[in-house]
Short mmCIF file of C-alpha atoms in Angstrom, two decimals:
data_model
loop_
_atom_site.label_atom_id
_atom_site.label_comp_id
_atom_site.label_asym_id
_atom_site.label_seq_id
_atom_site.Cartn_x
_atom_site.Cartn_y
_atom_site.Cartn_z
CA MET A 2 -14.81 -3.18 7.68
CA ALA A 3 -16.02 -1.70 11.07
CA SER A 4 -17.10 2.03 11.26
CA SER A 5 -14.79 4.67 12.47
CA GLY A 6 -16.42 4.66 15.88
CA GLN A 7 -15.97 0.94 16.55
CA THR A 8 -13.03 -1.35 17.16
CA SER A 9 -11.65 -3.15 14.26
CA VAL A 10 -8.71 -5.07 15.69
CA SER A 11 -7.29 -5.81 19.21
CA SER A 12 -3.71 -6.24 20.29
CA GLY A 13 -2.58 -7.95 23.53
CA GLY A 14 -6.14 -7.83 24.96
CA ARG A 15 -6.64 -4.03 24.60
CA ALA A 16 -8.99 -2.32 22.10
CA VAL A 17 -7.37 -0.50 19.30
CA GLY A 18 -9.57 2.35 18.22
CA PRO A 19 -9.69 4.67 15.22
CA GLU A 20 -7.28 7.25 16.45
CA GLU A 21 -4.51 4.61 16.74
CA ARG A 22 -5.26 3.34 13.33
CA ARG A 23 -4.91 7.01 12.09
CA GLU A 24 -1.56 7.32 13.81
CA LEU A 25 -0.43 4.05 12.16
CA VAL A 26 -1.49 5.41 8.76
CA GLN A 27 0.60 8.60 9.45
CA ARG A 28 3.59 6.58 10.41
CA VAL A 29 3.32 4.53 7.23
CA VAL A 30 2.89 7.24 4.75
CA THR A 31 5.86 9.24 6.31
CA SER A 32 8.14 6.29 6.29
CA ARG A 33 11.21 5.99 3.95
CA GLY A 34 9.40 3.70 1.50
CA PHE A 35 6.56 6.35 0.85
CA GLU A 36 8.36 9.60 1.33
CA LYS A 37 9.43 9.95 -2.45
CA SER A 38 6.28 8.23 -3.76
CA ALA A 39 3.70 10.94 -3.71
CA ARG A 40 1.15 9.11 -5.93
CA MET A 41 1.16 5.95 -3.73
CA ARG A 42 1.16 8.08 -0.63
CA ASP A 43 -1.91 10.01 -1.75
CA LEU A 44 -3.68 6.81 -2.74
CA LEU A 45 -3.12 5.14 0.59
CA THR A 46 -4.01 8.33 2.48
CA TYR A 47 -7.21 8.57 0.48
CA VAL A 48 -8.49 5.08 0.96
CA CYS A 49 -7.66 5.04 4.59
CA ASN A 50 -9.49 8.34 5.19
CA ARG A 51 -12.50 6.87 3.20
CA ALA A 52 -12.58 4.00 5.47
CA LEU A 53 -11.87 5.67 8.75
CA GLU A 54 -13.73 8.93 8.26
CA ASP A 55 -16.59 8.00 5.84
CA ASN A 56 -17.09 4.48 7.00
CA ALA A 57 -16.68 3.26 3.29
CA ALA A 58 -17.55 -0.34 2.93
CA ASP A 59 -16.42 -0.39 -0.66
CA ILE A 60 -14.12 1.93 -2.54
CA HIS A 61 -14.09 1.65 -6.39
CA GLU A 62 -11.15 2.06 -8.82
CA HIS A 63 -12.99 4.69 -10.71
CA GLU A 64 -13.56 6.83 -7.65
CA ILE A 65 -9.74 6.60 -6.88
CA GLY A 66 -8.80 7.58 -10.29
CA CYS A 67 -10.88 10.83 -10.11
CA ALA A 68 -10.13 11.77 -6.58
CA VAL A 69 -6.50 10.93 -6.57
CA PHE A 70 -5.23 11.03 -10.06
CA GLY A 71 -7.31 13.76 -11.47
CA ARG A 72 -9.05 11.62 -14.14
CA SER A 73 -12.28 12.90 -15.55
CA GLU A 74 -15.66 11.34 -14.61
CA ASP A 75 -15.99 9.61 -17.99
CA TYR A 76 -12.48 7.96 -17.86
CA ASP A 77 -12.54 4.19 -18.64
CA THR A 78 -10.80 2.04 -16.05
CA GLY A 79 -10.43 -0.74 -18.68
CA GLU A 80 -8.20 1.48 -20.80
CA ASP A 81 -6.47 3.53 -18.06
CA ASN A 82 -4.78 1.33 -15.46
CA ILE A 83 -3.13 3.86 -13.28
CA VAL A 84 -5.12 2.95 -10.15
CA ARG A 85 -4.36 -0.71 -10.37
CA VAL A 86 -0.59 -0.12 -10.96
CA ASN A 87 -0.17 2.17 -8.12
CA ALA A 88 -2.28 0.07 -5.82
CA SER A 89 -0.04 -2.89 -6.63
CA GLN A 90 2.93 -0.75 -5.75
CA VAL A 91 1.39 0.33 -2.53
CA ARG A 92 0.83 -3.28 -1.50
CA LYS A 93 4.61 -3.96 -2.02
CA LYS A 94 5.58 -0.90 0.02
CA LEU A 95 3.34 -1.94 2.89
CA GLU A 96 4.96 -5.38 2.92
CA ALA A 97 8.36 -3.77 2.93
CA TYR A 98 7.49 -1.36 5.80
CA PHE A 99 6.09 -4.07 8.06
CA ALA A 100 9.09 -6.23 7.40
CA SER A 101 11.59 -3.30 8.24
CA GLU A 102 10.70 -0.01 9.75
CA GLY A 103 7.40 -1.26 10.99
CA ALA A 104 8.62 -4.66 12.19
CA SER A 105 7.51 -3.80 15.72
CA GLU A 106 4.19 -2.43 14.86
CA PRO A 107 1.47 -4.43 16.84
CA VAL A 108 -1.12 -3.73 13.98
CA VAL A 109 -0.56 -4.41 10.31
CA LEU A 110 -2.18 -2.27 7.54
CA GLU A 111 -2.83 -4.19 4.27
CA LEU A 112 -4.50 -3.25 0.99
CA PRO A 113 -6.08 -6.72 -0.04
CA LYS A 114 -5.45 -7.74 -3.64
CA GLY A 115 -8.35 -6.86 -5.94
CA LYS A 116 -9.81 -4.54 -3.37
CA TYR A 117 -9.31 -0.81 -2.28
CA VAL A 118 -10.73 -0.87 1.26
CA PRO A 119 -7.73 -1.06 3.66
CA LEU A 120 -7.50 -3.72 6.28
CA PHE A 121 -6.14 -3.27 9.81
CA ARG A 122 -5.26 -6.62 11.49
CA GLU A 123 -3.43 -7.62 14.52
CA ARG A 124 0.09 -8.94 14.12
CA LEU A 125 -0.20 -12.36 15.42
CA ASP A 126 3.43 -13.19 16.04
CA MET A 127 5.67 -10.26 17.32
CA GLU A 128 8.76 -12.55 17.63
CA VAL A 129 11.69 -12.12 15.28
CA PRO A 130 12.70 -15.55 13.85
CA PRO A 131 16.23 -16.65 14.77
CA VAL A 132 18.94 -16.10 12.10
CA VAL A 133 19.91 -19.51 10.79
CA ALA A 134 23.33 -19.85 9.18
CA GLU A 135 23.01 -21.05 5.61
CA PRO A 136 25.49 -23.68 4.32
CA PRO A 137 27.79 -22.58 1.52
CA ALA A 138 26.06 -22.16 -1.72
CA PRO A 139 26.81 -24.94 -4.40
CA PRO A 140 28.83 -23.68 -7.33
CA VAL A 141 25.69 -23.49 -9.65
CA LEU A 142 23.79 -21.42 -7.05
CA ALA A 143 26.80 -19.18 -6.54
CA ALA A 144 26.96 -18.59 -10.17
CA ARG A 145 23.22 -17.73 -10.32
CA SER A 146 23.75 -15.39 -7.23
CA ARG A 147 26.18 -13.42 -9.41
CA VAL A 148 23.48 -12.92 -11.77
CA VAL A 149 21.48 -11.23 -8.99
CA TYR A 150 24.36 -8.86 -8.19
CA ALA A 151 24.82 -8.07 -11.87
CA LEU A 152 21.21 -7.22 -12.14
CA ALA A 153 21.44 -5.00 -9.08
CA ALA A 154 24.37 -3.25 -10.46
CA LEU A 155 22.57 -2.73 -13.84
CA SER A 156 19.67 -1.31 -11.84
CA ALA A 157 21.85 1.33 -10.39
CA LEU A 158 23.17 2.26 -13.95
CA LEU A 159 19.67 2.54 -15.28
CA MET A 160 18.71 4.84 -12.32
CA ILE A 161 21.61 7.04 -13.30
CA ALA A 162 20.34 7.07 -16.90
CA CYS A 163 16.90 8.26 -15.57
CA VAL A 164 18.51 11.12 -13.58
CA TRP A 165 20.49 12.06 -16.57
CA MET A 166 17.56 12.07 -18.72
CA ALA A 167 15.65 14.41 -16.34
CA ALA A 168 18.59 16.86 -16.45
CA ILE A 169 18.84 16.80 -20.18
CA ILE A 170 15.10 17.46 -20.59
CA TRP A 171 15.31 20.32 -18.16
CA ARG A 172 18.19 21.92 -20.04
CA ALA A 173 16.53 21.33 -23.34
CA ARG A 174 13.38 23.11 -22.19
CA ALA A 175 15.47 26.07 -21.03
CA ALA A 176 17.43 26.36 -24.30
CA VAL A 177 16.28 28.42 -27.16
CA GLY A 178 15.34 26.23 -30.07
CA THR A 179 16.64 26.70 -33.64
CA ALA A 180 14.59 26.18 -36.75
CA PRO A 181 14.77 22.51 -37.84
CA ASP A 182 16.19 21.50 -41.26
CA PRO A 183 13.47 21.38 -43.93
CA ALA A 184 14.04 17.62 -44.56
CA VAL A 185 13.69 16.90 -40.89
CA ASN A 186 10.75 19.19 -40.52
CA ALA A 187 8.87 17.23 -43.24
CA LEU A 188 8.40 14.44 -40.72
CA TRP A 189 8.25 16.13 -37.33
CA SER A 190 5.80 18.90 -38.35
CA GLN A 191 3.31 15.97 -38.74
CA LEU A 192 4.20 14.68 -35.22
CA ILE A 193 4.46 17.96 -33.25
CA ARG A 194 1.53 20.12 -34.18
CA LYS A 195 0.25 23.18 -32.50
CA GLY A 196 -2.54 22.55 -29.87
CA GLU A 197 -1.88 18.80 -29.96
CA ARG A 198 0.02 16.69 -27.46
CA THR A 199 2.85 14.38 -28.52
CA ASP A 200 3.79 11.55 -26.11
CA ILE A 201 7.37 10.03 -26.18
CA VAL A 202 6.80 6.55 -24.80
CA LEU A 203 9.97 5.37 -23.05
CA THR A 204 11.20 1.70 -23.02
CA ASP A 205 10.92 -0.31 -19.83
CA SER A 206 14.48 -1.72 -19.41
CA SER A 207 13.60 -3.90 -16.50
CA LEU A 208 10.96 -5.75 -18.59
CA GLY A 209 13.67 -7.43 -20.66
CA LEU A 210 15.36 -8.78 -17.61
CA LEU A 211 12.17 -9.91 -16.24
CA GLN A 212 11.35 -11.86 -19.36
CA ASP A 213 14.87 -13.38 -19.22
CA LEU A 214 14.33 -14.55 -15.65
CA LEU A 215 10.80 -16.09 -16.45
CA GLY A 216 11.91 -17.55 -19.70
CA ARG A 217 8.79 -16.30 -21.51
CA PRO A 218 7.51 -13.16 -23.18
CA ILE A 219 5.13 -10.70 -21.43
CA GLY A 220 2.36 -9.20 -23.71
CA LEU A 221 0.78 -5.95 -23.41
CA SER A 222 -2.39 -7.06 -21.40
CA GLU A 223 -0.32 -8.75 -18.80
CA TYR A 224 2.25 -6.00 -18.63
CA LEU A 225 -0.36 -3.49 -17.65
CA GLN A 226 -1.29 -5.40 -14.58
CA PRO A 227 1.98 -6.22 -12.81
CA GLU A 228 0.07 -7.49 -9.81
CA THR A 229 -1.10 -10.49 -11.87
CA TRP A 230 2.43 -11.40 -13.22
CA ARG A 231 3.06 -15.10 -12.62
CA LEU A 232 6.35 -15.35 -10.74
CA ASP A 233 5.62 -18.82 -9.23
CA SER A 234 8.00 -20.40 -11.74
CA LEU A 235 10.87 -18.98 -9.76
CA ALA A 236 9.56 -20.23 -6.31
CA ALA A 237 12.54 -22.61 -6.08
CA ARG A 238 14.91 -19.62 -6.43
CA PRO A 239 13.83 -17.01 -3.91
CA ASP A 240 16.79 -14.76 -4.83
CA LEU A 241 15.74 -14.57 -8.46
CA GLN A 242 12.16 -14.34 -7.49
CA MET A 243 12.92 -11.32 -5.42
CA VAL A 244 14.84 -9.80 -8.32
CA ALA A 245 11.83 -10.42 -10.65
CA ARG A 246 9.44 -8.80 -8.28
CA LEU A 247 11.57 -5.73 -7.88
CA ALA A 248 11.96 -5.53 -11.73
CA ALA A 249 8.18 -5.70 -12.10
CA HIS A 250 7.82 -2.41 -10.24
CA ARG A 251 10.85 -0.44 -11.23
CA HIS A 252 10.61 2.46 -13.75
CA TYR A 253 14.06 2.25 -15.61
CA THR A 254 14.76 3.22 -19.09
CA SER A 255 17.99 3.13 -21.27
CA LEU A 256 20.57 5.63 -22.35
CA ALA A 257 19.18 5.37 -25.92
CA ASN A 258 15.99 6.78 -24.70
CA VAL A 259 17.86 9.71 -23.16
CA ASN A 260 19.60 10.50 -26.42
CA ILE A 261 16.48 10.10 -28.59
CA THR A 262 14.38 12.30 -26.32
CA ARG A 263 17.19 14.94 -26.34
CA ARG A 264 17.18 14.88 -30.15
CA ILE A 265 13.45 15.17 -30.42
CA GLN A 266 13.43 18.13 -27.99
CA THR A 267 15.98 19.81 -30.17
CA VAL A 268 14.07 19.35 -33.49
CA ALA A 269 10.80 20.47 -31.74
CA GLY A 270 12.31 23.94 -31.16
CA ALA A 271 9.53 26.22 -29.90
CA GLY A 272 7.11 23.25 -29.90
CA GLN A 273 8.87 21.28 -27.18
CA ASP A 274 6.33 22.32 -24.55
CA GLN A 275 3.78 20.11 -26.45
CA LEU A 276 6.15 17.00 -25.74
CA THR A 277 5.47 14.66 -22.77
CA ALA A 278 7.84 11.94 -21.84
CA VAL A 279 5.88 8.88 -20.51
CA PHE A 280 7.07 5.69 -19.08
CA ALA A 281 5.70 2.60 -20.92
CA ARG A 282 3.86 1.34 -17.79
CA ASP A 283 2.22 4.86 -17.22
CA PHE A 284 0.90 5.10 -20.83
CA ASN A 285 -2.66 4.10 -21.79
CA ILE A 286 -4.61 3.12 -24.77
CA ARG A 287 -6.71 6.37 -24.76
CA GLN A 288 -3.48 8.27 -25.49
CA MET A 289 -2.82 6.06 -28.40
CA LYS A 290 -6.20 7.18 -29.81
CA SER A 291 -6.03 10.77 -29.17
CA ASP A 292 -2.49 11.92 -29.15
CA ASN A 293 0.53 11.99 -31.46
CA VAL A 294 2.93 9.30 -30.17
CA VAL A 295 6.54 8.24 -30.47
CA LEU A 296 7.12 4.68 -29.37
CA ILE A 297 10.79 3.96 -28.61
CA GLY A 298 12.02 0.47 -28.42
CA SER A 299 11.07 -3.04 -29.54
CA ARG A 300 7.94 -4.95 -28.43
CA ARG A 301 10.17 -6.67 -25.90
CA ALA A 302 10.90 -3.50 -24.01
CA ASN A 303 7.87 -1.38 -25.09
CA PRO A 304 4.71 -3.66 -25.41
CA TRP A 305 2.63 -0.80 -26.84
CA VAL A 306 4.21 -1.64 -30.20
CA GLU A 307 1.84 -4.66 -30.24
CA LEU A 308 -1.06 -2.28 -31.07
CA VAL A 309 0.38 -1.25 -34.46
CA GLU A 310 2.36 -4.49 -35.22
CA SER A 311 -0.34 -5.75 -37.69
CA GLN A 312 0.55 -2.75 -40.03
CA LEU A 313 4.20 -3.66 -40.16
CA ASN A 314 6.08 -5.73 -42.64
CA PHE A 315 9.14 -6.16 -40.47
CA ARG A 316 8.10 -7.93 -37.24
CA PHE A 317 10.37 -8.03 -34.13
CA GLY A 318 11.25 -11.36 -32.70
CA TYR A 319 13.57 -12.82 -30.04
CA ASP A 320 15.40 -16.08 -29.96
CA ALA A 321 15.64 -16.79 -26.17
CA ALA A 322 17.92 -19.83 -26.77
CA ALA A 323 20.52 -17.72 -28.69
CA SER A 324 19.70 -14.39 -26.84
CA GLN A 325 19.40 -12.96 -30.30
CA SER A 326 16.90 -10.27 -31.68
CA PHE A 327 15.72 -10.12 -35.16
CA PHE A 328 13.24 -8.69 -37.65
CA GLU A 329 11.20 -11.18 -39.65
CA ASN A 330 10.47 -10.07 -43.26
CA ARG A 331 6.89 -11.10 -43.86
CA GLN A 332 6.96 -10.47 -47.64
CA PRO A 333 10.55 -10.49 -48.80
CA ARG A 334 11.20 -8.74 -52.11
CA ALA A 335 13.99 -9.45 -54.46
CA GLY A 336 17.38 -9.21 -52.85
CA GLU A 337 15.89 -8.99 -49.37
CA LEU A 338 16.42 -11.62 -46.61
CA ALA A 339 13.65 -13.50 -44.80
CA ALA A 340 15.06 -12.37 -41.44
CA TYR A 341 17.60 -9.81 -40.29
CA ARG A 342 19.47 -10.83 -37.11
CA ASN A 343 21.63 -8.69 -34.92
CA ASP A 344 25.16 -9.89 -34.09
CA PRO A 345 28.21 -8.49 -32.32
CA ALA A 346 29.01 -6.14 -35.21
CA VAL A 347 25.52 -5.21 -36.56
CA SER A 348 22.29 -3.93 -35.35
CA TYR A 349 18.99 -3.21 -37.14
CA CYS A 350 16.05 -0.70 -36.47
CA ASP A 351 12.59 -0.75 -37.95
CA ILE A 352 11.11 2.69 -38.21
CA ALA A 353 7.49 3.02 -39.02
CA PHE A 354 5.26 6.20 -39.45
CA LEU A 355 1.63 5.33 -39.00
CA PRO A 356 -1.80 6.71 -38.09
CA ASN A 357 -2.89 6.67 -34.46
CA LEU A 358 -5.60 4.24 -33.33
CA SER A 359 -8.39 6.68 -34.13
CA ASN A 360 -6.86 8.21 -37.17
CA THR A 361 -6.79 11.64 -35.59
CA GLY A 362 -2.95 11.78 -35.17
CA ASN A 363 0.18 9.94 -36.01
CA VAL A 364 2.42 7.27 -34.45
CA LEU A 365 6.25 7.00 -34.97
CA VAL A 366 7.85 3.63 -33.97
CA ILE A 367 11.62 3.40 -33.48
CA SER A 368 12.30 -0.22 -32.80
CA GLY A 369 15.82 -1.58 -32.70
CA THR A 370 16.97 -5.13 -32.22
CA GLU A 371 18.93 -3.60 -29.30
CA MET A 372 19.83 -0.29 -27.73
CA GLU A 373 22.43 0.48 -30.48
CA GLY A 374 19.90 0.00 -33.19
CA THR A 375 17.20 2.02 -31.58
CA GLU A 376 19.63 4.93 -31.03
CA ALA A 377 20.68 4.72 -34.64
CA GLY A 378 17.04 4.95 -35.64
CA GLY A 379 16.78 8.18 -33.46
CA GLU A 380 19.75 9.76 -35.20
CA PHE A 381 18.44 8.84 -38.63
CA LEU A 382 15.13 10.66 -37.84
CA THR A 383 16.53 13.81 -36.34
CA THR A 384 19.43 14.69 -38.67
CA ALA A 385 19.32 16.18 -42.24
CA ARG A 386 21.54 13.36 -43.48
CA GLY A 387 19.17 10.77 -42.29
CA MET A 388 16.01 12.41 -43.50
CA GLU A 389 17.57 13.14 -46.97
CA MET A 390 18.27 9.45 -47.23
CA LEU A 391 14.53 8.76 -46.43
CA HIS A 392 13.32 11.19 -48.99
CA HIS A 393 15.18 9.28 -51.64
CA TYR A 394 13.03 6.36 -51.08
CA VAL A 395 9.86 7.95 -49.69
CA LYS A 396 8.72 10.88 -51.93
CA LEU A 397 7.09 13.94 -50.56
CA ASP A 398 3.64 14.71 -51.99
CA GLY A 399 2.52 17.71 -49.97
CA ARG A 400 2.74 15.42 -46.80
CA LEU A 401 5.04 12.62 -45.90
CA PRO A 402 3.16 9.30 -46.54
CA TYR A 403 2.98 6.64 -44.04
CA PHE A 404 6.07 4.31 -44.34
CA GLU A 405 8.25 1.70 -42.84
CA VAL A 406 12.03 1.70 -43.07
CA LEU A 407 14.53 -0.93 -42.00
CA LEU A 408 17.98 0.39 -41.01
CA LYS A 409 21.16 -1.48 -40.73
CA SER A 410 23.92 0.06 -38.57
CA SER A 411 27.36 -1.08 -37.41
CA LYS A 412 28.36 -1.26 -33.68
CA ILE A 413 31.61 -0.04 -32.27
CA GLY A 414 32.16 0.33 -28.58
CA GLY A 415 28.52 -0.04 -27.73
CA ALA A 416 27.43 2.81 -30.18
CA ALA A 417 26.23 2.82 -33.83
CA PRO A 418 28.43 5.27 -35.81
CA GLY A 419 26.55 4.86 -38.96
CA PHE A 420 23.52 3.58 -40.77
CA GLU A 421 22.10 2.50 -44.12
CA VAL A 422 18.68 1.86 -45.52
CA ILE A 423 18.13 -1.69 -46.66
CA ALA A 424 14.51 -1.85 -47.13
CA THR A 425 11.43 0.40 -47.39
CA ARG A 426 7.58 0.00 -47.58
CA LEU A 427 4.72 2.37 -48.01
CA VAL A 428 1.96 1.75 -45.46
CA GLY A 429 -1.69 2.27 -46.54
CA ALA A 430 -2.86 5.44 -48.14
CA ARG A 431 -3.02 8.91 -46.80
#
């Protein structure tokens, strides 16, 4: 890229200098798309300043992580993807700006994929393409379009859930905690410990929608780099491809996460300041090694479960053809089934208490076949009734041992009014 004292682009035969580029950056970062995205605004401002003020020919991911996101000098970009995720979102917002608010800008600002040095290029075609009336959609396409509208409506509901969760967390922090029941405390005293951080990793509700649209699962390594997600399989359906692209960059969670987080806040009492709610896409493997962690949701909605799945007897699975979730029983015992499948009346939840990746803390997995099952698991773990049931199967010996429990719950009106323990396992040795 040219230095700040030179001309990098031209428009209509006149030179466009550094000052006009700075003014363009200012218009972009104060646009509607960036006004509520402080992280992305800071990232874009930083790389533009480095390019325009410092003549930077190359800007590294590690540098941005330290300067913009407050990461330490020794942080590992392979484990912490915060810069890549936010840079990908910046690229989408830039595209949106120059297609709407900035449609008349003579110069376009881009952040090329795989790079962090911004590019200022002349817009070659300022003409707005004529609007061409489309023929009526065939019945099949019209039906698919209804899917798009349904997804849009669901996105709005998920946004409401996020707002509700924020309000509940704020109220919980303001409330005076009460001493938890001894049976409940036996578990949570090992997850919420003075001087240690406990991360509640929330499900990514849009991930399930995206996998349905693509017709394939998305694993953890692919999930952490949304800019690499292969959406070309939807090229023939630009409306669905647009929905998939939006889902890839939205931070939505479920009402089950709201309720479980509220319950954990309550049992934490005075220790709730040690809790941090983290969206699955903003979590990183370093935290899985250093912190106590609560993973909410199945692998399909929270890919971080993959990292502990090898320790589990009950493995989550999803039958795409039947749109049915299930738990595979890897080593069935007498009276147990080889698989436990949800149906309109029944849901399941696998709960596992395990060591974290470095054996310095603990991990709790609350993984339901669907939202109702996950929520039943949250109730089981935060009520005296549930934990007394657990202690019937998993005996205390000074400390609660690592364990896995499979719950079965009924479903009435989208909720799980009750639960029962149908299988248990001890995991390793403490």
